[in-house]
């Protein structure tokens, strides 16, 4: 198998270089959309799983900095809707790393036939979806050996951000490259942090995640990585929702991760974390708002793009926990599922 010799950690470590290549290639990968530049007012991302999370993270930057309206919607929900507006100001963007998700393929074909503005973002420009797409965009992840999407999530977020830049007049490659250059350090720091907290992390097998704004979808992505890789039972709530009922179930057999960023609901983030640490048990803050030496602290001064740092931490911890639980990430679990249901094209 092609993952021989390359651990999952090696894949995480490849992300910064691939990100640099995507930025170096800008704006070439979007030139198929040159006719839309300056005309688009709204992007509708249609995606599922990690691709959905990527677009949801990017939504905040595209709305606040690029001043474009953004919707993110699941393909099966999208295909049930009968109200898609056809307009020169709306771009429908379908994201699929494999480029072979059947539902997405069907939706792309359907909308293009009806004359909508459609683009695709895939990990392979030779894939079925990219080949039928009039505006195929490469997400820049190249070949990813493991099916637990990691490189593809980071490069999808980046590609969605850059799509927003391309369609608007906003650009700040310096900040983007500055954040990207910190990821190697986050990996090393996360490995040290993991060794120091391994006992508490391994003693439990349920993990709850929370965060606000763009750190909410980052938390959702962390949760699916923990669930499919380690595997732990996981759940994520938006920061405020976290204490609107779920707290009735909280107990010290669970891990709690609170993603933080100064300027984003600092008081609420601190208050909820204090409650979790003092009254429940094992809570770790991840970001630049921290309460004690157990938290994972890193500089987060950038106004945007910082999400890649939080994501990097969660990717490393998911891998280390999977590894220490003896999990072989080349093998799926409960793979009999494919005898019942297959989401990709045969």
mmCIF file of C-alpha atoms in Angstrom, residues 3 20 29 57-58 63 104-105 107 120 180 194 200 210 238 259 267 283 299 344:
data_model
loop_
_atom_site.group_PDB
_atom_site.id
_atom_site.type_symbol
_atom_site.label_atom_id
_atom_site.label_comp_id
_atom_site.label_asym_id
_atom_site.label_seq_id
_atom_site.Cartn_x
_atom_site.Cartn_y
_atom_site.Cartn_z
ATOM 1 C CA UNK A 3 1.150 4.593 2.917
ATOM 2 C CA UNK A 20 3.039 27.371 0.076
ATOM 3 C CA UNK A 29 -5.934 27.978 -10.194
ATOM 4 C CA UNK A 57 -14.315 27.694 8.516
ATOM 5 C CA UNK A 58 -13.622 29.785 5.391
ATOM 6 C CA UNK A 63 -17.851 37.275 4.616
ATOM 7 C CA UNK A 104 -22.123 15.918 -5.800
ATOM 8 C CA UNK A 105 -21.540 14.662 -9.340
ATOM 9 C CA UNK A 107 -25.801 18.030 -8.586
ATOM 10 C CA UNK A 120 -15.816 22.467 -8.365
ATOM 11 C CA UNK A 180 1.541 28.796 7.594
ATOM 12 C CA UNK A 194 0.676 15.191 24.160
ATOM 13 C CA UNK A 200 -5.425 11.689 31.105
ATOM 14 C CA UNK A 210 -16.533 23.614 21.594
ATOM 15 C CA UNK A 238 -21.135 25.935 19.527
ATOM 16 C CA UNK A 259 -10.849 26.377 21.204
ATOM 17 C CA UNK A 267 -15.238 36.235 28.817
ATOM 18 C CA UNK A 283 -10.667 20.472 30.230
ATOM 19 C CA UNK A 299 0.337 33.039 19.751
ATOM 20 C CA UNK A 344 -18.653 7.152 -4.103
#
